[in-house]
Amino acid sequence: MNILTITFKDLADSLRKPLVLAFMLVLPLLQAGLPYLAFNGLAGGLDVQITRVLVVDLDQPNPAYPEFRAGELLTAMLADEQLANLLEVTLSDDAYAARRMVEAGQADVAVIIPPELTASLFEPEGRAAVSIYHDPTLTLGPGIVRDVVVNFLDGFAGALIAADLTTLQLEALGQQVTDRTRQEAMQRYGTWAQSVGESLSRGVHPAIDYGDPVEVHQTGSLMKAIVGPMMAGMLVFFAFFVGAFAAQSLLREDEQGTLKRLFRTPLSRGRILTGKFLAVVILLLLQTVLLLGFGSLLFGIHWGAALPVAVNGLGLALSAAGFGIMLISFMRTSRQAFLVMGGAVILTGMAGGTMTTTFASLPAAFRLLNLFTPQGWVLRGFEAALQGRALLEAAVPALVAAATGLAFLLVGWHNLNRRYS
Amino acid sequence: MSNHPTAIHVQDLRKSYGNLAAVQGLTFSVRQGEIFSLLGPNGAGKSTTIAILSCLVPPTAGDATLMGHSIRSRPGAVKQVIGVVPQEIALYEDLSARQNLLFWGRMYGLKGDPLRRRVDEVLELVALGERQNDRAGQYSGGMQRRLNIAIALLHEPQIVILDEPTVGIDPQSRRRILDSIQELKRCGVTILYTTHYMEEAQELSDRIAILDHGRMIAQGTHAELVGMVGELSRIRLTLSRKPSGLLDLWRMLASVHSVSEENGTVSLLVRDSARVLPTLFESAARETIQITAMEVQEPDLEAVFLHLTGKALRD
Ligand SMILES: Nc1ncnc2c1ncn2[C@@H]1O[C@H](COP(=O)(O)OP(=O)(O)OP(=O)(O)O)[C@@H](O)[C@H]1O
Ligand SMILES: [Mg+2]
């Protein structure tokens, strides 16, 4: 068990250092906590935040089935009481006047539902565009409106597919297909999709049981949607810092001659490095558990189901530890390491998207760039878990991160070995 | 002595770093229970040899066996039978002497009561018992050196290798260290010792090998080595100014064997010093150079080194 002797010595060493503790807990909590407090303060004076929405519903029903109008459904969704503290919906029937009101600052957003919306839903190739017109200086309110509309249209795209499938199936059975059958299939799908959309807007997925729904209602969904990813970003960012710091123990031991001395004991180099790697991994697991715990205690974040979160925690610890050891293996002195590693961790952390988790729409190229850093992968995993996605979706990024972590470790191992030959 | 079995056998050992040949074909044997010293100036290849023998770096060519285990094929076994005191102090300054010893003992597989007992024993041996709970970083250089040695003794190795363990410490600590090495020898431990202090090599060693530029230039007992220079004695002179042509003049004298100069100090190897000295003073006076200090040494290892390499071991 001499491996663990090394591990615990290193661990005790790290935990004695104030700088490590600062990067482990204090800074990430402050980073995620300050915006939380600021946001909560704003949410207290809610009037300022309410977005005034003008809905112009020009949609015409299909004359054969006058009781169904898609425009009406969309309007109802926007005016839903769920969104009442964010959106104030007024109806209008003049698209031109509505736009003028937005321009004049009398309304923040105008949603114009075209006359052919319902009709487009009944034609296999049907197309209709809902326009959103808003004051370009606003982002939050129009963002919510756009989300609702996109959600709704997505639901109907699904409904169309459902209707087409029903048609095909019925025809295959030799049955007569009427517009009414199509409409029924669509309406059922639409109702289902709408309930999914509503649940998602509260941060829950109907297919997953989160237990106590009351708590979900009590904490504002929007705030939670922001502070969760934000805290995940900070966790990932600072874990890589801590990994790099803790890995510096290798360099210190190199400088004080104890690494050579360890290599002179009967313990193999592989075991010595494993012992030191484990120390970094355990430190990072400790950080992850503590930050996840504080996140849910202080900010009411629901991190997702236990298994995906655990897999992500492990992926984070392995990748950050491996990354730190690889970086260290390229360094010669601790002074050099302090600067270079700080820079490397900040750059890869930013490229990995850890600082921009709350930005609504990021260019696709940046989302792609994220995945060239280990941070980007781990963050994907945590976000997927936060959104309550399936285990596979949350675990695959974590596994990629863990695998890169081990690959980094091998590179570090190779470099260190070369130093003593 | 010859009926003692071999503890260390080194055969044509070589190590190159790029173009630099640090060790160039060393061959020697150390018998069990013997103190064997490698004596040589900076860069002679002493530490490199030890790094190879302790399986820290692989040799470029050649092999060595320690207690019958080859460094090439059984490095694990070699590491278990040797205890190495590195040239640089290598310990954890944040930990106390006792914590250091407990840690390093565990690295050799010791644990529990046997480990604690052994830690007490080595603390006793290097006389650190009283300060065992102080942080090693607060120790004096001499105490750190002693702890550095104690760590290598924990697992009761059959061979102890010490790389210049007395560099830069006070005479008292040096005395303690030399005494504990004698003590180890009494317990039957084989010792490989490196130094560039000839007095130490002379005092401690059963046999000595002199190294220069990675090669062994002589080996034997102190008496055998000194016998190589015969009746030659060594004279060290300090001159008032740069000697220029004077040294060439001296080199031509029949009883002067060799002359070397470094930083104003001239070393000469001469036969019958009493006869030569007046001649040296006269010729210096003719060149208007004053001899400001003078020292005549009976034949010693320094003289051997001067004799074999034409340069001084120190300075
Ligand atoms: N890792 C290395 N890379 C390159 N050259 C090295 C390395 N280690 C030693 N050398 C060179 O090998 C030669 C022998 O060095 P070594 O340390 O063995 O000498 P030494 O006899 O122990 O000297 P000292 O008395 O100064 O400790 C020196 O020229 C040194 O610069
Ligand atoms: Mg040396």
Tab-separated table of C-alpha atoms in Angstrom, chain A residues 10 37 74 76 121 206 244 261 342 369:
chain	number	residue	atom	x	y	z
A	10	ASP	CA	0.412	14.669	-1.385
A	37	LEU	CA	-27.358	37.477	-5.596
A	74	LEU	CA	-49.663	29.658	-29.683
A	76	ALA	CA	-52.503	30.668	-25.266
A	121	LEU	CA	-50.092	22.281	-40.962
A	206	PRO	CA	-42.117	14.728	-17.899
A	244	ALA	CA	-2.685	22.001	-12.348
A	261	ARG	CA	14.922	9.457	-4.287
A	342	GLY	CA	-2.128	29.551	-15.163
A	369	LEU	CA	-14.177	24.824	-30.503
